Amino acid sequence: MTNLTEIIGTWGASVLAWASGEIGRIYIAGGLGGALRWINSHKRRLRDGPVAIIAGSVSARFFHPIVGNILEGAFGEFARPEDAIATSAFVAGLLGMSLGKLLIAVIEGKFGAVKSGGSDEK
């Protein structure tokens, strides 16, 4: 029994250490942003909750630098850099799948014009 409690304690400490690090805070803030978006949605379904949290976490991981630059440009510099990272991760998680859809639309629009042959002028 002691061996099991040691294993659980070790894994628990590892998870807490990861969550208190910078990347853990980014994933957690993004997941909370995704959860908030799901809670505020009109058609709330239980199966959509975990998807929103995962999408928020992944979006926060990859989009928080972009969102951070936009927030800094709009509101000015944050007093503490770690607050800027957490806030931008939360907003990126809140935007979640919408931010991904926007990025895909921009990429498809950019490459769609190249595929279609550009302008109709001869």
mmCIF file with all atom_site columns, C-alpha atoms in Angstrom:
data_model
loop_
_atom_site.group_PDB
_atom_site.id
_atom_site.type_symbol
_atom_site.label_atom_id
_atom_site.label_alt_id
_atom_site.label_comp_id
_atom_site.label_asym_id
_atom_site.label_entity_id
_atom_site.label_seq_id
_atom_site.pdbx_PDB_ins_code
_atom_site.Cartn_x
_atom_site.Cartn_y
_atom_site.Cartn_z
_atom_site.occupancy
_atom_site.B_iso_or_equiv
_atom_site.pdbx_formal_charge
_atom_site.auth_seq_id
_atom_site.auth_comp_id
_atom_site.auth_asym_id
_atom_site.auth_atom_id
_atom_site.pdbx_PDB_model_num
ATOM 1   C CA . MET A 1 1   ? 0.000   0.000  0.000   1.00 0.00 ? 1   MET A CA 1
ATOM 2   C CA . THR A 1 2   ? 2.893   2.354  0.752   1.00 0.00 ? 2   THR A CA 1
ATOM 3   C CA . ASN A 1 3   ? 4.286   1.818  -2.717  1.00 0.00 ? 3   ASN A CA 1
ATOM 4   C CA . LEU A 1 4   ? 0.969   2.863  -4.275  1.00 0.00 ? 4   LEU A CA 1
ATOM 5   C CA . THR A 1 5   ? 0.777   6.042  -2.197  1.00 0.00 ? 5   THR A CA 1
ATOM 6   C CA . GLU A 1 6   ? 4.367   6.895  -3.117  1.00 0.00 ? 6   GLU A CA 1
ATOM 7   C CA . ILE A 1 7   ? 3.579   6.471  -6.811  1.00 0.00 ? 7   ILE A CA 1
ATOM 8   C CA . ILE A 1 8   ? 0.441   8.601  -6.536  1.00 0.00 ? 8   ILE A CA 1
ATOM 9   C CA . GLY A 1 9   ? 2.333   11.242 -4.570  1.00 0.00 ? 9   GLY A CA 1
ATOM 10  C CA . THR A 1 10  ? 5.159   11.333 -7.091  1.00 0.00 ? 10  THR A CA 1
ATOM 11  C CA . TRP A 1 11  ? 2.775   11.658 -10.037 1.00 0.00 ? 11  TRP A CA 1
ATOM 12  C CA . GLY A 1 12  ? 0.756   14.292 -8.194  1.00 0.00 ? 12  GLY A CA 1
ATOM 13  C CA . ALA A 1 13  ? 3.878   16.320 -7.470  1.00 0.00 ? 13  ALA A CA 1
ATOM 14  C CA . SER A 1 14  ? 4.955   16.024 -11.105 1.00 0.00 ? 14  SER A CA 1
ATOM 15  C CA . VAL A 1 15  ? 1.579   17.276 -12.339 1.00 0.00 ? 15  VAL A CA 1
ATOM 16  C CA . LEU A 1 16  ? 1.628   20.195 -9.898  1.00 0.00 ? 16  LEU A CA 1
ATOM 17  C CA . ALA A 1 17  ? 5.173   21.116 -10.931 1.00 0.00 ? 17  ALA A CA 1
ATOM 18  C CA . TRP A 1 18  ? 4.165   21.042 -14.604 1.00 0.00 ? 18  TRP A CA 1
ATOM 19  C CA . ALA A 1 19  ? 1.006   23.081 -13.967 1.00 0.00 ? 19  ALA A CA 1
ATOM 20  C CA . SER A 1 20  ? 2.927   25.734 -12.053 1.00 0.00 ? 20  SER A CA 1
ATOM 21  C CA . GLY A 1 21  ? 5.444   26.153 -14.888 1.00 0.00 ? 21  GLY A CA 1
ATOM 22  C CA . GLU A 1 22  ? 4.973   28.550 -17.782 1.00 0.00 ? 22  GLU A CA 1
ATOM 23  C CA . ILE A 1 23  ? 3.689   26.001 -20.305 1.00 0.00 ? 23  ILE A CA 1
ATOM 24  C CA . GLY A 1 24  ? 1.318   24.488 -17.745 1.00 0.00 ? 24  GLY A CA 1
ATOM 25  C CA . ARG A 1 25  ? -0.153  27.907 -16.979 1.00 0.00 ? 25  ARG A CA 1
ATOM 26  C CA . ILE A 1 26  ? -0.646  28.511 -20.704 1.00 0.00 ? 26  ILE A CA 1
ATOM 27  C CA . TYR A 1 27  ? -2.537  25.234 -21.144 1.00 0.00 ? 27  TYR A CA 1
ATOM 28  C CA . ILE A 1 28  ? -4.618  25.818 -18.004 1.00 0.00 ? 28  ILE A CA 1
ATOM 29  C CA . ALA A 1 29  ? -5.493  29.418 -18.936 1.00 0.00 ? 29  ALA A CA 1
ATOM 30  C CA . GLY A 1 30  ? -6.459  28.330 -22.451 1.00 0.00 ? 30  GLY A CA 1
ATOM 31  C CA . GLY A 1 31  ? -8.543  25.455 -21.122 1.00 0.00 ? 31  GLY A CA 1
ATOM 32  C CA . LEU A 1 32  ? -10.354 27.821 -18.765 1.00 0.00 ? 32  LEU A CA 1
ATOM 33  C CA . GLY A 1 33  ? -10.982 30.188 -21.679 1.00 0.00 ? 33  GLY A CA 1
ATOM 34  C CA . GLY A 1 34  ? -12.463 27.292 -23.657 1.00 0.00 ? 34  GLY A CA 1
ATOM 35  C CA . ALA A 1 35  ? -14.585 26.290 -20.656 1.00 0.00 ? 35  ALA A CA 1
ATOM 36  C CA . LEU A 1 36  ? -15.887 29.842 -20.292 1.00 0.00 ? 36  LEU A CA 1
ATOM 37  C CA . ARG A 1 37  ? -16.812 29.940 -23.964 1.00 0.00 ? 37  ARG A CA 1
ATOM 38  C CA . TRP A 1 38  ? -18.668 26.637 -23.599 1.00 0.00 ? 38  TRP A CA 1
ATOM 39  C CA . ILE A 1 39  ? -20.509 27.823 -20.470 1.00 0.00 ? 39  ILE A CA 1
ATOM 40  C CA . ASN A 1 40  ? -21.604 31.004 -22.268 1.00 0.00 ? 40  ASN A CA 1
ATOM 41  C CA . SER A 1 41  ? -22.781 29.208 -25.425 1.00 0.00 ? 41  SER A CA 1
ATOM 42  C CA . HIS A 1 42  ? -26.510 29.116 -26.116 1.00 0.00 ? 42  HIS A CA 1
ATOM 43  C CA . LYS A 1 43  ? -26.642 25.480 -27.170 1.00 0.00 ? 43  LYS A CA 1
ATOM 44  C CA . ARG A 1 44  ? -24.645 23.937 -24.353 1.00 0.00 ? 44  ARG A CA 1
ATOM 45  C CA . ARG A 1 45  ? -24.170 20.174 -24.692 1.00 0.00 ? 45  ARG A CA 1
ATOM 46  C CA . LEU A 1 46  ? -22.189 18.091 -22.267 1.00 0.00 ? 46  LEU A CA 1
ATOM 47  C CA . ARG A 1 47  ? -20.144 16.429 -25.002 1.00 0.00 ? 47  ARG A CA 1
ATOM 48  C CA . ASP A 1 48  ? -18.998 19.848 -26.296 1.00 0.00 ? 48  ASP A CA 1
ATOM 49  C CA . GLY A 1 49  ? -17.436 20.830 -22.950 1.00 0.00 ? 49  GLY A CA 1
ATOM 50  C CA . PRO A 1 50  ? -14.292 18.672 -23.102 1.00 0.00 ? 50  PRO A CA 1
ATOM 51  C CA . VAL A 1 51  ? -13.837 19.544 -26.793 1.00 0.00 ? 51  VAL A CA 1
ATOM 52  C CA . ALA A 1 52  ? -13.991 23.271 -25.979 1.00 0.00 ? 52  ALA A CA 1
ATOM 53  C CA . ILE A 1 53  ? -11.476 22.851 -23.152 1.00 0.00 ? 53  ILE A CA 1
ATOM 54  C CA . ILE A 1 54  ? -9.035  20.869 -25.322 1.00 0.00 ? 54  ILE A CA 1
ATOM 55  C CA . ALA A 1 55  ? -9.437  23.291 -28.242 1.00 0.00 ? 55  ALA A CA 1
ATOM 56  C CA . GLY A 1 56  ? -8.878  26.215 -25.881 1.00 0.00 ? 56  GLY A CA 1
ATOM 57  C CA . SER A 1 57  ? -5.716  24.641 -24.481 1.00 0.00 ? 57  SER A CA 1
ATOM 58  C CA . VAL A 1 58  ? -4.266  23.858 -27.888 1.00 0.00 ? 58  VAL A CA 1
ATOM 59  C CA . SER A 1 59  ? -5.220  27.289 -29.246 1.00 0.00 ? 59  SER A CA 1
ATOM 60  C CA . ALA A 1 60  ? -3.612  28.961 -26.257 1.00 0.00 ? 60  ALA A CA 1
ATOM 61  C CA . ARG A 1 61  ? -0.397  27.025 -26.754 1.00 0.00 ? 61  ARG A CA 1
ATOM 62  C CA . PHE A 1 62  ? 0.036   28.118 -30.353 1.00 0.00 ? 62  PHE A CA 1
ATOM 63  C CA . PHE A 1 63  ? -1.798  31.446 -30.602 1.00 0.00 ? 63  PHE A CA 1
ATOM 64  C CA . HIS A 1 64  ? -0.923  33.166 -27.307 1.00 0.00 ? 64  HIS A CA 1
ATOM 65  C CA . PRO A 1 65  ? 2.065   35.067 -28.777 1.00 0.00 ? 65  PRO A CA 1
ATOM 66  C CA . ILE A 1 66  ? -0.097  36.514 -31.575 1.00 0.00 ? 66  ILE A CA 1
ATOM 67  C CA . VAL A 1 67  ? -2.940  37.384 -29.208 1.00 0.00 ? 67  VAL A CA 1
ATOM 68  C CA . GLY A 1 68  ? -0.414  38.884 -26.779 1.00 0.00 ? 68  GLY A CA 1
ATOM 69  C CA . ASN A 1 69  ? 0.898   41.242 -29.455 1.00 0.00 ? 69  ASN A CA 1
ATOM 70  C CA . ILE A 1 70  ? -2.639  42.278 -30.388 1.00 0.00 ? 70  ILE A CA 1
ATOM 71  C CA . LEU A 1 71  ? -3.551  42.915 -26.743 1.00 0.00 ? 71  LEU A CA 1
ATOM 72  C CA . GLU A 1 72  ? -0.352  44.886 -26.180 1.00 0.00 ? 72  GLU A CA 1
ATOM 73  C CA . GLY A 1 73  ? -1.064  47.030 -29.232 1.00 0.00 ? 73  GLY A CA 1
ATOM 74  C CA . ALA A 1 74  ? -4.644  47.672 -28.131 1.00 0.00 ? 74  ALA A CA 1
ATOM 75  C CA . PHE A 1 75  ? -4.193  48.189 -24.376 1.00 0.00 ? 75  PHE A CA 1
ATOM 76  C CA . GLY A 1 76  ? -0.507  48.930 -23.870 1.00 0.00 ? 76  GLY A CA 1
ATOM 77  C CA . GLU A 1 77  ? 2.147   46.957 -22.071 1.00 0.00 ? 77  GLU A CA 1
ATOM 78  C CA . PHE A 1 78  ? 1.335   44.829 -19.020 1.00 0.00 ? 78  PHE A CA 1
ATOM 79  C CA . ALA A 1 79  ? 3.038   45.609 -15.722 1.00 0.00 ? 79  ALA A CA 1
ATOM 80  C CA . ARG A 1 80  ? 4.208   42.007 -15.276 1.00 0.00 ? 80  ARG A CA 1
ATOM 81  C CA . PRO A 1 81  ? 5.200   39.826 -18.257 1.00 0.00 ? 81  PRO A CA 1
ATOM 82  C CA . GLU A 1 82  ? 3.736   36.677 -16.662 1.00 0.00 ? 82  GLU A CA 1
ATOM 83  C CA . ASP A 1 83  ? 0.341   38.414 -16.517 1.00 0.00 ? 83  ASP A CA 1
ATOM 84  C CA . ALA A 1 84  ? 0.607   39.180 -20.222 1.00 0.00 ? 84  ALA A CA 1
ATOM 85  C CA . ILE A 1 85  ? 1.280   35.538 -21.024 1.00 0.00 ? 85  ILE A CA 1
ATOM 86  C CA . ALA A 1 86  ? -1.595  34.244 -18.880 1.00 0.00 ? 86  ALA A CA 1
ATOM 87  C CA . THR A 1 87  ? -4.032  36.843 -20.221 1.00 0.00 ? 87  THR A CA 1
ATOM 88  C CA . SER A 1 88  ? -3.126  36.233 -23.844 1.00 0.00 ? 88  SER A CA 1
ATOM 89  C CA . ALA A 1 89  ? -3.400  32.460 -23.294 1.00 0.00 ? 89  ALA A CA 1
ATOM 90  C CA . PHE A 1 90  ? -6.848  32.897 -21.718 1.00 0.00 ? 90  PHE A CA 1
ATOM 91  C CA . VAL A 1 91  ? -8.065  35.079 -24.595 1.00 0.00 ? 91  VAL A CA 1
ATOM 92  C CA . ALA A 1 92  ? -6.611  32.651 -27.151 1.00 0.00 ? 92  ALA A CA 1
ATOM 93  C CA . GLY A 1 93  ? -8.420  29.808 -25.375 1.00 0.00 ? 93  GLY A CA 1
ATOM 94  C CA . LEU A 1 94  ? -11.614 31.841 -25.307 1.00 0.00 ? 94  LEU A CA 1
ATOM 95  C CA . LEU A 1 95  ? -11.373 32.368 -29.048 1.00 0.00 ? 95  LEU A CA 1
ATOM 96  C CA . GLY A 1 96  ? -10.470 28.694 -29.438 1.00 0.00 ? 96  GLY A CA 1
ATOM 97  C CA . MET A 1 97  ? -11.825 27.115 -32.576 1.00 0.00 ? 97  MET A CA 1
ATOM 98  C CA . SER A 1 98  ? -12.905 30.469 -34.032 1.00 0.00 ? 98  SER A CA 1
ATOM 99  C CA . LEU A 1 99  ? -9.278  31.601 -34.159 1.00 0.00 ? 99  LEU A CA 1
ATOM 100 C CA . GLY A 1 100 ? -8.315  28.366 -35.901 1.00 0.00 ? 100 GLY A CA 1
ATOM 101 C CA . LYS A 1 101 ? -11.142 28.749 -38.430 1.00 0.00 ? 101 LYS A CA 1
ATOM 102 C CA . LEU A 1 102 ? -10.058 32.330 -39.109 1.00 0.00 ? 102 LEU A CA 1
ATOM 103 C CA . LEU A 1 103 ? -6.466  31.265 -39.714 1.00 0.00 ? 103 LEU A CA 1
ATOM 104 C CA . ILE A 1 104 ? -7.589  28.466 -42.050 1.00 0.00 ? 104 ILE A CA 1
ATOM 105 C CA . ALA A 1 105 ? -9.829  30.892 -43.990 1.00 0.00 ? 105 ALA A CA 1
ATOM 106 C CA . VAL A 1 106 ? -6.936  33.325 -44.422 1.00 0.00 ? 106 VAL A CA 1
ATOM 107 C CA . ILE A 1 107 ? -4.632  30.556 -45.643 1.00 0.00 ? 107 ILE A CA 1
ATOM 108 C CA . GLU A 1 108 ? -7.274  29.133 -47.994 1.00 0.00 ? 108 GLU A CA 1
ATOM 109 C CA . GLY A 1 109 ? -8.005  32.620 -49.320 1.00 0.00 ? 109 GLY A CA 1
ATOM 110 C CA . LYS A 1 110 ? -4.326  33.262 -49.938 1.00 0.00 ? 110 LYS A CA 1
ATOM 111 C CA . PHE A 1 111 ? -3.698  29.982 -51.721 1.00 0.00 ? 111 PHE A CA 1
ATOM 112 C CA . GLY A 1 112 ? -7.150  29.872 -53.335 1.00 0.00 ? 112 GLY A CA 1
ATOM 113 C CA . ALA A 1 113 ? -6.270  32.967 -55.390 1.00 0.00 ? 113 ALA A CA 1
ATOM 114 C CA . VAL A 1 114 ? -3.062  31.312 -56.574 1.00 0.00 ? 114 VAL A CA 1
ATOM 115 C CA . LYS A 1 115 ? -4.869  28.088 -57.570 1.00 0.00 ? 115 LYS A CA 1
ATOM 116 C CA . SER A 1 116 ? -7.555  29.907 -59.534 1.00 0.00 ? 116 SER A CA 1
ATOM 117 C CA . GLY A 1 117 ? -4.956  31.622 -61.707 1.00 0.00 ? 117 GLY A CA 1
ATOM 118 C CA . GLY A 1 118 ? -5.169  35.084 -60.161 1.00 0.00 ? 118 GLY A CA 1
ATOM 119 C CA . SER A 1 119 ? -6.956  37.863 -62.057 1.00 0.00 ? 119 SER A CA 1
ATOM 120 C CA . ASP A 1 120 ? -9.146  37.516 -65.110 1.00 0.00 ? 120 ASP A CA 1
ATOM 121 C CA . GLU A 1 121 ? -7.199  40.120 -67.102 1.00 0.00 ? 121 GLU A CA 1
ATOM 122 C CA . LYS A 1 122 ? -5.316  38.977 -70.189 1.00 0.00 ? 122 LYS A CA 1
#
